CSV table of C-alpha atoms and ligand atoms in Angstrom, one decimal:
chain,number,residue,atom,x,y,z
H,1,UNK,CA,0.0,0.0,0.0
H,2,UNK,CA,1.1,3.5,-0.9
H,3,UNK,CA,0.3,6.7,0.9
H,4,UNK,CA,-0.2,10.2,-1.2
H,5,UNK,CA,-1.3,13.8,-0.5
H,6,UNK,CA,-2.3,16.0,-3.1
H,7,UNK,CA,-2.3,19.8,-2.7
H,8,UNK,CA,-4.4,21.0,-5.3
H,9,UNK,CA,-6.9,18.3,-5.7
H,10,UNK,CA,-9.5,20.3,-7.1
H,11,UNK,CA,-7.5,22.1,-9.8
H,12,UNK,CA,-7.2,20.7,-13.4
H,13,UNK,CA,-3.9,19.1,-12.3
H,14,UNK,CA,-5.2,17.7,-8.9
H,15,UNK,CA,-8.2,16.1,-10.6
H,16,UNK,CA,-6.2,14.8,-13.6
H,17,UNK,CA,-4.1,13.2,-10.2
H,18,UNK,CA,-7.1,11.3,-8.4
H,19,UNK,CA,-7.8,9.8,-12.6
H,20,UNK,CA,-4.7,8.3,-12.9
H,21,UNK,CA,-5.4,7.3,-9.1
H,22,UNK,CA,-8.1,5.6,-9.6
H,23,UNK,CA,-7.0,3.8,-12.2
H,24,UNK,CA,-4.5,2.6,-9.6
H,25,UNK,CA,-7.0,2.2,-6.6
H,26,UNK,CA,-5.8,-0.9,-5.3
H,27,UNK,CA,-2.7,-0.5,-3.8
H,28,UNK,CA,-2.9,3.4,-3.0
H,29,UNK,CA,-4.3,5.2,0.4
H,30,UNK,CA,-4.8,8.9,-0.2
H,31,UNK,CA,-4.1,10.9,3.7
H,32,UNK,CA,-4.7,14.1,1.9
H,33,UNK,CA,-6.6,16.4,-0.1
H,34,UNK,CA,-6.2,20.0,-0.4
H,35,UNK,CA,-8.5,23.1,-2.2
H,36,UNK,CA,-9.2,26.2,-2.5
H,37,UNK,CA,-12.6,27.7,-2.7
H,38,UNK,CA,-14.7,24.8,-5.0
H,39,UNK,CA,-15.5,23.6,-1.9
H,40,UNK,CA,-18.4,21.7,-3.3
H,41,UNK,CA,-15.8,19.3,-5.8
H,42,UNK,CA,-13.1,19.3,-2.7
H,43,UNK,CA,-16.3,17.3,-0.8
H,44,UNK,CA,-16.9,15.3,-4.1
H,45,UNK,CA,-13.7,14.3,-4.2
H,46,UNK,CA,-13.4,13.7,-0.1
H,47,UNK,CA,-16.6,11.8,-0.2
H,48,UNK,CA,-15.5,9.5,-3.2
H,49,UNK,CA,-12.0,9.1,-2.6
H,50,UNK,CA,-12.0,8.8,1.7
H,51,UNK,CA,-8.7,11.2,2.9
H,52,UNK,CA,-7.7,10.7,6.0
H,53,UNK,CA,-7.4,15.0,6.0
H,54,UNK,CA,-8.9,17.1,4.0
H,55,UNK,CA,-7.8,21.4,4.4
H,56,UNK,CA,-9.3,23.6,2.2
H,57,UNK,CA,-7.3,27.5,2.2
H,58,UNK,CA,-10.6,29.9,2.3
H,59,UNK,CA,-11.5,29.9,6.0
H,60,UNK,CA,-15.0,31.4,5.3
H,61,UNK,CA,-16.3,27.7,3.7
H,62,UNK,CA,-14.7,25.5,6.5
H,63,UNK,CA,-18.5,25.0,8.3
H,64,UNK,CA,-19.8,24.2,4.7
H,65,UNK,CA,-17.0,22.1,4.1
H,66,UNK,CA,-17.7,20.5,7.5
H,67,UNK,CA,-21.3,20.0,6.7
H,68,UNK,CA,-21.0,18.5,3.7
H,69,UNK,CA,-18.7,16.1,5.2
H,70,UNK,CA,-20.6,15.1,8.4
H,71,UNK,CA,-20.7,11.4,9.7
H,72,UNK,CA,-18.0,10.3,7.5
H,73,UNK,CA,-14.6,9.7,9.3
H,74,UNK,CA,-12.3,12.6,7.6
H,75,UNK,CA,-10.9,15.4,9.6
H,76,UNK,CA,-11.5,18.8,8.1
H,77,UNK,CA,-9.3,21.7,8.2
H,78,UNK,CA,-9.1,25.2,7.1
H,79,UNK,CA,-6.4,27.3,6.4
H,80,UNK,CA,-3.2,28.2,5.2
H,81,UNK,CA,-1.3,27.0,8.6
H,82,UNK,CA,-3.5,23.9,8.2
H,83,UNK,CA,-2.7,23.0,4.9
H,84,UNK,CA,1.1,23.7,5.6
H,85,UNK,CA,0.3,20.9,8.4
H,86,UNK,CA,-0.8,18.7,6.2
H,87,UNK,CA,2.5,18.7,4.4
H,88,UNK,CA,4.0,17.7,7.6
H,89,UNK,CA,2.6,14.6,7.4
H,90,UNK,CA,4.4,11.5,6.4
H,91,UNK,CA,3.6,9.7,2.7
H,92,UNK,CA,5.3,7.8,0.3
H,93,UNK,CA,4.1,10.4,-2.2
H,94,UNK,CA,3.3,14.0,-2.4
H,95,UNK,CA,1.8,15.9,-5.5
H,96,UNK,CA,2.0,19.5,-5.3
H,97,UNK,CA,0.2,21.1,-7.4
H,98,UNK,CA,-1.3,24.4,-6.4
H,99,UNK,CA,-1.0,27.3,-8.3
H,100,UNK,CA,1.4,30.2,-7.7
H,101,UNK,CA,3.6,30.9,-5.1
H,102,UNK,CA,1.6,29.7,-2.8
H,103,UNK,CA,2.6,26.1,-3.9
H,104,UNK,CA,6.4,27.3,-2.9
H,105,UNK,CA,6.5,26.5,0.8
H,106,UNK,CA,4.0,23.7,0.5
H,107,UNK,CA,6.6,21.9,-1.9
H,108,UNK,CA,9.4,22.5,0.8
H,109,UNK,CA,7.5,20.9,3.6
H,110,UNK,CA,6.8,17.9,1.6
H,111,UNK,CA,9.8,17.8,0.7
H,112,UNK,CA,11.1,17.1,4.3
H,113,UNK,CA,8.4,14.3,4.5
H,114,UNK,CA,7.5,12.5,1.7
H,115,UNK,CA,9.3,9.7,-0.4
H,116,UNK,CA,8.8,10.7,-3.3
H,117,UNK,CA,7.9,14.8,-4.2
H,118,UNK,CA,5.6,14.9,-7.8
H,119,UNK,CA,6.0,18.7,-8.8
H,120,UNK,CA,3.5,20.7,-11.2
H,121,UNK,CA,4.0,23.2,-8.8
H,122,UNK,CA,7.0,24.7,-11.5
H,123,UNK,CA,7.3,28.3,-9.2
H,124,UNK,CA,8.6,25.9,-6.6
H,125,UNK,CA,12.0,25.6,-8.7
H,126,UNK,CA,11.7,29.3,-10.1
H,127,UNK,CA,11.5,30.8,-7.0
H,128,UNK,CA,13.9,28.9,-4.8
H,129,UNK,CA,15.5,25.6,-7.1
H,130,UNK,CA,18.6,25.1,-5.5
H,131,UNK,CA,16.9,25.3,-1.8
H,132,UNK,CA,14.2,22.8,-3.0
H,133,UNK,CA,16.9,20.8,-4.6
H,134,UNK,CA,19.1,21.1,-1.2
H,135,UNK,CA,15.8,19.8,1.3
H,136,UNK,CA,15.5,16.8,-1.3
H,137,UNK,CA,19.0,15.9,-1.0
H,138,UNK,CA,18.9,16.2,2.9
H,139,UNK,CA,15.9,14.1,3.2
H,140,UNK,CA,16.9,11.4,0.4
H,141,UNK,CA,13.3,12.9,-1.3
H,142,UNK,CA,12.9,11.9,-5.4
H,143,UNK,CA,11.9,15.4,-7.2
H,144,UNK,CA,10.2,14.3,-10.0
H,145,UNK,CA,8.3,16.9,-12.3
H,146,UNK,CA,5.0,17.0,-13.7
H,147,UNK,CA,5.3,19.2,-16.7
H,148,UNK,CA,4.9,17.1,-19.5
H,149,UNK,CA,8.5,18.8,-21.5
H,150,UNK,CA,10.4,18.1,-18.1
H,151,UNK,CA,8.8,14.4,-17.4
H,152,UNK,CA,9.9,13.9,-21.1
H,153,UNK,CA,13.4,15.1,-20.7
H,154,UNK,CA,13.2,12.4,-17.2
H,155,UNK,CA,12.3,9.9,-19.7
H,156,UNK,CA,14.9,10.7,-21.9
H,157,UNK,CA,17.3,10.1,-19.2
H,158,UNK,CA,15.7,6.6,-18.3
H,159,UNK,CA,19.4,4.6,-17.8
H,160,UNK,CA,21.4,8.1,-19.2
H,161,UNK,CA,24.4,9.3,-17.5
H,162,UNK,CA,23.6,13.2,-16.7
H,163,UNK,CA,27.2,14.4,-17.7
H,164,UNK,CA,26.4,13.0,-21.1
H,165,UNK,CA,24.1,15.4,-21.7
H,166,UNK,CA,24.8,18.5,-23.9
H,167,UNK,CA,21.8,20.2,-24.3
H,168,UNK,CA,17.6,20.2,-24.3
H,169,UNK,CA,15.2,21.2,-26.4
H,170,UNK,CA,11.6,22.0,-25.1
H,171,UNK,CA,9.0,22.7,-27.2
H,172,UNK,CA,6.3,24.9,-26.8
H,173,UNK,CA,3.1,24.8,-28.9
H,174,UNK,CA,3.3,28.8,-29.5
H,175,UNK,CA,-0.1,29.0,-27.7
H,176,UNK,CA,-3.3,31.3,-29.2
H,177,UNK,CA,-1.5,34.3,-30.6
H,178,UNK,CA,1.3,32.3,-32.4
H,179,UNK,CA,0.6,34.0,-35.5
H,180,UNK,CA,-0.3,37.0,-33.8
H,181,UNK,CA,1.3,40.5,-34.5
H,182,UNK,CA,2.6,42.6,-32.3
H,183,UNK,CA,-0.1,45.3,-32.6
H,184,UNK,CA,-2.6,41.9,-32.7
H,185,UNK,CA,-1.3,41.1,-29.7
H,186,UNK,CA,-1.7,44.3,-27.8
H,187,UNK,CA,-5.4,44.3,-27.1
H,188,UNK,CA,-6.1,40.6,-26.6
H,189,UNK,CA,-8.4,40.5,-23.5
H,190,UNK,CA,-8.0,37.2,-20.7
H,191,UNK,CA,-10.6,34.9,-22.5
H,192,UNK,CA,-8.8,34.6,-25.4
H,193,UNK,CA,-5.4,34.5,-23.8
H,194,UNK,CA,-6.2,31.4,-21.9
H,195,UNK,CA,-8.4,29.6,-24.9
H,196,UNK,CA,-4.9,27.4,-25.4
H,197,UNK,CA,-5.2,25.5,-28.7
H,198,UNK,CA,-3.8,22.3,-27.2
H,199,UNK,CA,-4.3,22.1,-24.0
H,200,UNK,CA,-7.0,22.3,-21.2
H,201,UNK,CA,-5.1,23.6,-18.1
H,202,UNK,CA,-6.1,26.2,-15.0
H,203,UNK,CA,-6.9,29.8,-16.0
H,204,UNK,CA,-3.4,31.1,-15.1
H,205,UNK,CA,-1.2,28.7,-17.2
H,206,UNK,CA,-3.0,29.0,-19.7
H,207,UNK,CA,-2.5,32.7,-19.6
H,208,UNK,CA,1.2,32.2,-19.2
H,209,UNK,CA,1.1,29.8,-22.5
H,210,UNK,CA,0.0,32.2,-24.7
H,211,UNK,CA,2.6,34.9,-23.2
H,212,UNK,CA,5.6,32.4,-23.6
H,213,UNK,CA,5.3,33.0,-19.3
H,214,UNK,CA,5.5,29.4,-19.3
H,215,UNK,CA,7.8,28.4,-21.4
H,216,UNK,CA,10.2,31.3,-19.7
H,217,UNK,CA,9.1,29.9,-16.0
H,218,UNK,CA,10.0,26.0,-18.1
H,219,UNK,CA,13.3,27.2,-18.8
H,220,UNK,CA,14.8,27.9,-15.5
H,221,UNK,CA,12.4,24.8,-14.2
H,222,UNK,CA,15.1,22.9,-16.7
H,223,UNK,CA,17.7,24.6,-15.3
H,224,UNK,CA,17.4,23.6,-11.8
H,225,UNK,CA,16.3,20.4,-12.3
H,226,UNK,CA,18.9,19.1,-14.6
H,227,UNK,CA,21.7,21.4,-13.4
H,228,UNK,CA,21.8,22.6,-17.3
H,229,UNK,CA,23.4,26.3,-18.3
H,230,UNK,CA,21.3,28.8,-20.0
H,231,UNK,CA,23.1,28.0,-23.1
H,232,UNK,CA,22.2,24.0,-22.8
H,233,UNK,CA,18.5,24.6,-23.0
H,234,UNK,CA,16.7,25.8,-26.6
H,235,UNK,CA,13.4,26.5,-27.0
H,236,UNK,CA,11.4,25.2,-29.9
H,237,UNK,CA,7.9,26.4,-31.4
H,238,UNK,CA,5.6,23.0,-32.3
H,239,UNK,CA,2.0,23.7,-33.1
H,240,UNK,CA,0.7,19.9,-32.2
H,241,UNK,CA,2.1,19.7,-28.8
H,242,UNK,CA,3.4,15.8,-29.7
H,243,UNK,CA,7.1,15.8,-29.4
H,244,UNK,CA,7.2,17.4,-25.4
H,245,UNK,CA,11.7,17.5,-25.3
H,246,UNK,CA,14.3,16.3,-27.1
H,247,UNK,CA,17.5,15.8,-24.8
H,248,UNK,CA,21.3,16.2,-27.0
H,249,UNK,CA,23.8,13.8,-26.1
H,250,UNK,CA,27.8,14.2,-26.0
H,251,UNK,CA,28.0,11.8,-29.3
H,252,UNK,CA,25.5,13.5,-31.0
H,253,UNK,CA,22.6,11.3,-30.8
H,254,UNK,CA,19.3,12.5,-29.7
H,255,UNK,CA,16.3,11.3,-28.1
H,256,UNK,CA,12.7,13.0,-28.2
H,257,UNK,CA,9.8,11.9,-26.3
H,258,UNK,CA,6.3,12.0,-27.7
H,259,UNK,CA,2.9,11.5,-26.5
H,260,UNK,CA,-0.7,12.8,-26.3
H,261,UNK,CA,-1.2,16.8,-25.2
H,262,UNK,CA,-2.8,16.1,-21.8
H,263,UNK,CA,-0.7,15.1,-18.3
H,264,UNK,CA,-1.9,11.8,-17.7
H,265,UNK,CA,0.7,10.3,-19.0
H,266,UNK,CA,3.4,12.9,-17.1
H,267,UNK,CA,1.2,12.1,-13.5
H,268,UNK,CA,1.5,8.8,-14.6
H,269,UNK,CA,4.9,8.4,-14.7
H,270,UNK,CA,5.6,10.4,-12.1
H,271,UNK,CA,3.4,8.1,-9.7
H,272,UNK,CA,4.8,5.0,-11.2
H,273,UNK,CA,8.6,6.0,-11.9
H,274,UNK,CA,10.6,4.1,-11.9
H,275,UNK,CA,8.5,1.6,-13.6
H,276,UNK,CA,5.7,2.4,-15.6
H,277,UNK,CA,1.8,1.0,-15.2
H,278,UNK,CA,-0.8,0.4,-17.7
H,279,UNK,CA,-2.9,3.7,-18.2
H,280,UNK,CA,-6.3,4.3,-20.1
H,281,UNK,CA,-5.5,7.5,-21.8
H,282,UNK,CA,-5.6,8.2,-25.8
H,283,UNK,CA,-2.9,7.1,-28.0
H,284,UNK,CA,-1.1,8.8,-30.5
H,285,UNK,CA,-2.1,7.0,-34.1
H,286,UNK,CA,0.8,6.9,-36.7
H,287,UNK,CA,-1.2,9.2,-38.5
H,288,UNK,CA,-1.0,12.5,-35.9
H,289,UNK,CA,2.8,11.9,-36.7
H,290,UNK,CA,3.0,12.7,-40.1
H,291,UNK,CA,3.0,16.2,-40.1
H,292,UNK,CA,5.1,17.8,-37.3
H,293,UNK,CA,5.7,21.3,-37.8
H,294,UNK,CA,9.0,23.0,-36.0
H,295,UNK,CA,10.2,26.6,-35.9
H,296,UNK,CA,11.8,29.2,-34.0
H,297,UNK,CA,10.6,31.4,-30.9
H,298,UNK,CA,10.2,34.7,-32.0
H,299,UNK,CA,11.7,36.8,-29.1
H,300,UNK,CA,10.7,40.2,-30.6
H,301,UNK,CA,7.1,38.9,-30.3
H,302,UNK,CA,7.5,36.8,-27.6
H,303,UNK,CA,10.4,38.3,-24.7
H,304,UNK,CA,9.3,36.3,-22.0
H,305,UNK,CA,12.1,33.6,-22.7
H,306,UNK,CA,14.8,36.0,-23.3
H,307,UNK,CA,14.2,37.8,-19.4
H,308,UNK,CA,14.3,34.7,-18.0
H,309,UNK,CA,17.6,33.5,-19.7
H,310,UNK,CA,18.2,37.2,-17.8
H,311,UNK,CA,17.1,35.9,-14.6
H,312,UNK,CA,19.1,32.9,-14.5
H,313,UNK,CA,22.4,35.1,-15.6
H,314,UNK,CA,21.7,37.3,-12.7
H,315,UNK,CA,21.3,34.8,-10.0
H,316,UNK,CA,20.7,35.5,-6.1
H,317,UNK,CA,16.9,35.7,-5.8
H,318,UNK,CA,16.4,36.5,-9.7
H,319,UNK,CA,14.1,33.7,-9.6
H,320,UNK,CA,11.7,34.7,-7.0
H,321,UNK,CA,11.4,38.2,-8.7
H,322,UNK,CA,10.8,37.2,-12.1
H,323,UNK,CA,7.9,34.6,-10.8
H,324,UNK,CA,6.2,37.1,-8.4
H,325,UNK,CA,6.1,40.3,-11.0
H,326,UNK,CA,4.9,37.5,-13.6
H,327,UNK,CA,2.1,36.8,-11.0
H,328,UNK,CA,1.6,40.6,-9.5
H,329,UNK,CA,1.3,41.4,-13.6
H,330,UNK,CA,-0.9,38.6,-14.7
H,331,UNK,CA,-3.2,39.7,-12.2
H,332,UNK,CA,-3.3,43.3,-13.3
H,333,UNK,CA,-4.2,41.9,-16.5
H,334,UNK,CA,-6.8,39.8,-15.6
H,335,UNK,CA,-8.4,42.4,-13.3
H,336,UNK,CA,-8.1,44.8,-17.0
H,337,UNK,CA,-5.3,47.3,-15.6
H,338,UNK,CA,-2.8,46.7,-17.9
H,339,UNK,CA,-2.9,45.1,-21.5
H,340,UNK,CA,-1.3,41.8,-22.9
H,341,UNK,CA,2.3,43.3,-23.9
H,342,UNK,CA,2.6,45.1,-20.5
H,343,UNK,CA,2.9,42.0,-18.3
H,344,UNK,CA,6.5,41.4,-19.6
H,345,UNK,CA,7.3,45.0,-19.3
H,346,UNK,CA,6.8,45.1,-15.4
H,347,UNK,CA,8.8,41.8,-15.2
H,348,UNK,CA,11.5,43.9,-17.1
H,349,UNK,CA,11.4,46.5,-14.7
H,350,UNK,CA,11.1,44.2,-11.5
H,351,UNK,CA,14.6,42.7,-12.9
H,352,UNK,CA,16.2,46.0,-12.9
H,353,UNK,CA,14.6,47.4,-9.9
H,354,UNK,CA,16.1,43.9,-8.5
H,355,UNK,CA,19.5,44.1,-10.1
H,356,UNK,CA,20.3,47.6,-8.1
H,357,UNK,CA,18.5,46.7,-4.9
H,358,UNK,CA,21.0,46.0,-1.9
H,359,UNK,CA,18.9,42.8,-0.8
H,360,UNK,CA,20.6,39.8,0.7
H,361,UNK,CA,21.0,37.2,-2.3
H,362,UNK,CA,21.5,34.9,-0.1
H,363,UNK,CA,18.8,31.8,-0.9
H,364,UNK,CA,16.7,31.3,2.3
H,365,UNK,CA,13.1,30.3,2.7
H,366,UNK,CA,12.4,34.2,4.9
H,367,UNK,CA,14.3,35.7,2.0
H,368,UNK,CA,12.1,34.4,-1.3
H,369,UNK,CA,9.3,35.4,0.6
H,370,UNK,CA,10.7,39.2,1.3
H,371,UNK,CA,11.8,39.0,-2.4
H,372,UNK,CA,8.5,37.9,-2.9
H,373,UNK,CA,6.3,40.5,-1.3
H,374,UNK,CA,9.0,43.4,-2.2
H,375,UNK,CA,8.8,42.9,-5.9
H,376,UNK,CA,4.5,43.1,-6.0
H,377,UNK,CA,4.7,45.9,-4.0
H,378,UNK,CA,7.2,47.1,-6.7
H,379,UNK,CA,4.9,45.7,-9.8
H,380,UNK,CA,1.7,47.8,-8.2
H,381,UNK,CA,3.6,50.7,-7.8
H,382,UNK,CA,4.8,50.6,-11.6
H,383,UNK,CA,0.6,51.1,-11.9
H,384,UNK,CA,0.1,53.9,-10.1
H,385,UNK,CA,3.8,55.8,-10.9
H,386,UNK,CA,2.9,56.0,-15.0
H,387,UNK,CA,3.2,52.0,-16.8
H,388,UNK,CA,0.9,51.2,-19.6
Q,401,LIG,P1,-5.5,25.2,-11.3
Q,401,LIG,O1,-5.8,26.7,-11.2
Q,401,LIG,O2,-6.4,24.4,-12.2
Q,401,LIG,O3,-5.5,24.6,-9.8
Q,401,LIG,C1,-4.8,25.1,-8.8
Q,401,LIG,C2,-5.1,24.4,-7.5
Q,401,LIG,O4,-4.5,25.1,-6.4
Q,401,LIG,C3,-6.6,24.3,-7.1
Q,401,LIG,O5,-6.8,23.1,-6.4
Q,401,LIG,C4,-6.8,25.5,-6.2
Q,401,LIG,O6,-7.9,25.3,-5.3
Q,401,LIG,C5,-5.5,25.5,-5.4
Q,401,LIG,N1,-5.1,26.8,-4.9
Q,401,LIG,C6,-5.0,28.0,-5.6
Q,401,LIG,N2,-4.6,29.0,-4.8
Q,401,LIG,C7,-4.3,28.4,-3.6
Q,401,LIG,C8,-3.8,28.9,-2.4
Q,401,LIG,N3,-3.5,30.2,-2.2
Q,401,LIG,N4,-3.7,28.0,-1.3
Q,401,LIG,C9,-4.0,26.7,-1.5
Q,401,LIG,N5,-4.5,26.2,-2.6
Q,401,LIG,C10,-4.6,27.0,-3.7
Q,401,LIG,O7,-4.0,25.1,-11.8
Q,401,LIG,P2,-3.4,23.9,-12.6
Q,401,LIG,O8,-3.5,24.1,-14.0
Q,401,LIG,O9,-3.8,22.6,-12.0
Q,401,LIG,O10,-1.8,24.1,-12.2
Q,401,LIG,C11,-1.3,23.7,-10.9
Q,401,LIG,C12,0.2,23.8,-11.0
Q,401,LIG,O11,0.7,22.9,-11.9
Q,401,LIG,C13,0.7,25.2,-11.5
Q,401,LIG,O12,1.9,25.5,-10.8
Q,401,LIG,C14,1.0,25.0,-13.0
Q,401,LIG,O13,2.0,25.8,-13.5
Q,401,LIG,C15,1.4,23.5,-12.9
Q,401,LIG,N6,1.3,22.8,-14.2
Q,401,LIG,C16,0.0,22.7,-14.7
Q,401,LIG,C17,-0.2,22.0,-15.9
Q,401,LIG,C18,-1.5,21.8,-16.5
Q,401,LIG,O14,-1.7,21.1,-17.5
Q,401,LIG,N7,-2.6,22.3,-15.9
Q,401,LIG,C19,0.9,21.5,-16.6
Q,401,LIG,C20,2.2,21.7,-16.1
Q,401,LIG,C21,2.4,22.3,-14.9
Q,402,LIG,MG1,4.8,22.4,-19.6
């Protein structure tokens, strides 16, 4: 028997989680589920699935939560302290997969007590890699991500010796406004921003995809995961979202991985790794393969790359500012303050305002989290000085 928590149950990676779960029912006890405010799927899920815990963040629906609930031998929490509890408690497995930065200190604590850490939760190594690395190391804890180019670069590596490796290429599918202008681009409003061609993800991904976010927040994910240079990691546009990475070697072979556009088959692995287990998802026909389409990331169009190969360069707490003016910006554009195109000019400024601050650099949990707060602050101000 097998004992996981999943933070972020009721998001579209938590649910995709408790499918490839249940596939797997036999031989796995879930201790934990964690949500936000859907508190009526959180019960759903509680009520099907039998947690020993289940925390959900917003405060104001514990009673309803508790309600709905009744009779039924789960405790129920609210909280953030209580959901950080929850991560204190020991399981062979841990997904973490809330959105945000939120998800950052959640991942840590896991980290300390769980087997086996499964991270969607990509701001976790944006914000503070080496530190997350550093806990896993201490605690003999697997890190094992769920992003599908970064499971396929894992894959890829299956019985590979990591100093053969000279360099990755993730793709990215290019997202809605691949073809789009410039000037297209500049008034696109948040429905069509997160209507991703490929893939059906939570609201703020999905915003990220179609801004190249992602794939910026990808490249440093690569980065600390795979203790790759800048330089070692390329970025390549593909449309159909088959081919997830292709990993270089030091003899000039390469190996790509391909599969369907949904994360089944990343969760999968992740929760089977290093084996793998029979899973009911679509497969790819010969026939999707015939026409794969390849080109280059535009970074006039598309910067968001570019300032995080910027980030990485800069070091120190780089990380933690690039994610939380990404965040602070996306948020001023869903809430219609600023357009499309000004979300990667406030993460612009955030790095400079960051290069010539005199903040410690020095990589600390109390640190990210000053680094954190400081550089919203800074992002909001941007609004209210002049910006967009
Ligand atoms: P989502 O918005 O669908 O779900 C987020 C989950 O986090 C929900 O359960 C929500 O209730 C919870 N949550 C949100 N804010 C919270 C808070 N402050 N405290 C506690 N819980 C909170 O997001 P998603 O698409 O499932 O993505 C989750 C993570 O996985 C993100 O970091 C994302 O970048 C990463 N990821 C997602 C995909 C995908 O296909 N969706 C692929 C790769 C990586
Ligand atoms: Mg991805």
């Amino acid at each position: 028997m097998r004992s996981v928590s999943i933070f972020g149950a009721t998001g579209s990676i938590g649910q995709t989680t408790l499918d490839v779960i249940s596939q797997q029912a036999d031989d796995i006890e879930i201790k934990v589920l964690t949500g936000n405010g859907n508190v009526a799927l959180l019960a759903k899920q509680a009520q099907q699935f039998k947690p020993k815990t289940v925390v959900i963040a917003d405060e104001s629906k514990h009673a309803q939560l508790q309600q709905l609930l009744s009779g039924l031998d789960i405790s129920v929490q609210a909280g953030r302290d209580a959901i950080l509890q929850a991560a204190r408690i020991d399981v062979d497995w841990v997904m973490s997969a809330v959105v945000g930065f939120a998800g950052f200190e959640i991942s840590l604590i896991a980290a300390q007590h769980c087997k086996t850490l499964a991270l969607a939760n990509k701001e976790s190594l944006v914000c503070g890699g080496p530190l997350l690395r550093k806990t896993c190391d201490e605690h003999a804890t697997n890190l094992l991500p769920v992003d599908s180019e970064h499971s396929a670069i894992l894959q890829c590596l299956n019985g590979e010796n990591l100093n053969t490796v000279e360099r990755v290429i993730i793709t990215a599918s290019g997202g809605p406004f691949r073809k789009y202008t410039l000037k297209e681009m500049r008034d696109v409003d948040a429905s069509q921003a997160a209507a991703h061609p490929n893939w059906s993800m939570g609201q703020r991904i999905s915003i990220d995809s179609a801004s190249m976010f992602n794939k910026a927040m990808e490249v440093i994910e690569a980065k600390e995961l795979f203790d790759l240079s800048n330089d070692q990691i390329e970025v390549l546009v593909h449309p159909q979202s088959i081919v997830h990475s292709i990993v270089g070697f030091n003899d000039g072979n390469m190996i790509a991985q391909l599969g369907p556009a949904n994360m089944a088959g990343a969760i999968g692995y992740a929760l089977n790794w290093p084996e793998r287990a029979v899973l009911d998802q679509p497969r790819l026909s010969a026939k999707d393969l015939v026409s794969l389409d390849f080109s280059e990331l535009d970074d006039k169009r598309f910067p968001a790359v570019s300032l995080a190969r910027r980030a990485i360069d800069m070091g120190g707490l780089s990380g933690a500012v690039f994610n939380a003016a990404k965040e602070q910006a996306l948020d001023l554009f869903l809430a219609q303050r600023i357009g499309f195109l000004d979300m990667a000019t406030l993460v612009e400024r955030a790095l400079d305002h960051y290069m010539l601050s005199d903040w410690s650099r020095e990589m600390s949990l109390a640190n990210i989290q000053f680094a954190d707060e400081t550089t919203r602050e800074f992002v909001q101000n941007c609004l209210t000085e002049d910006v967009a």
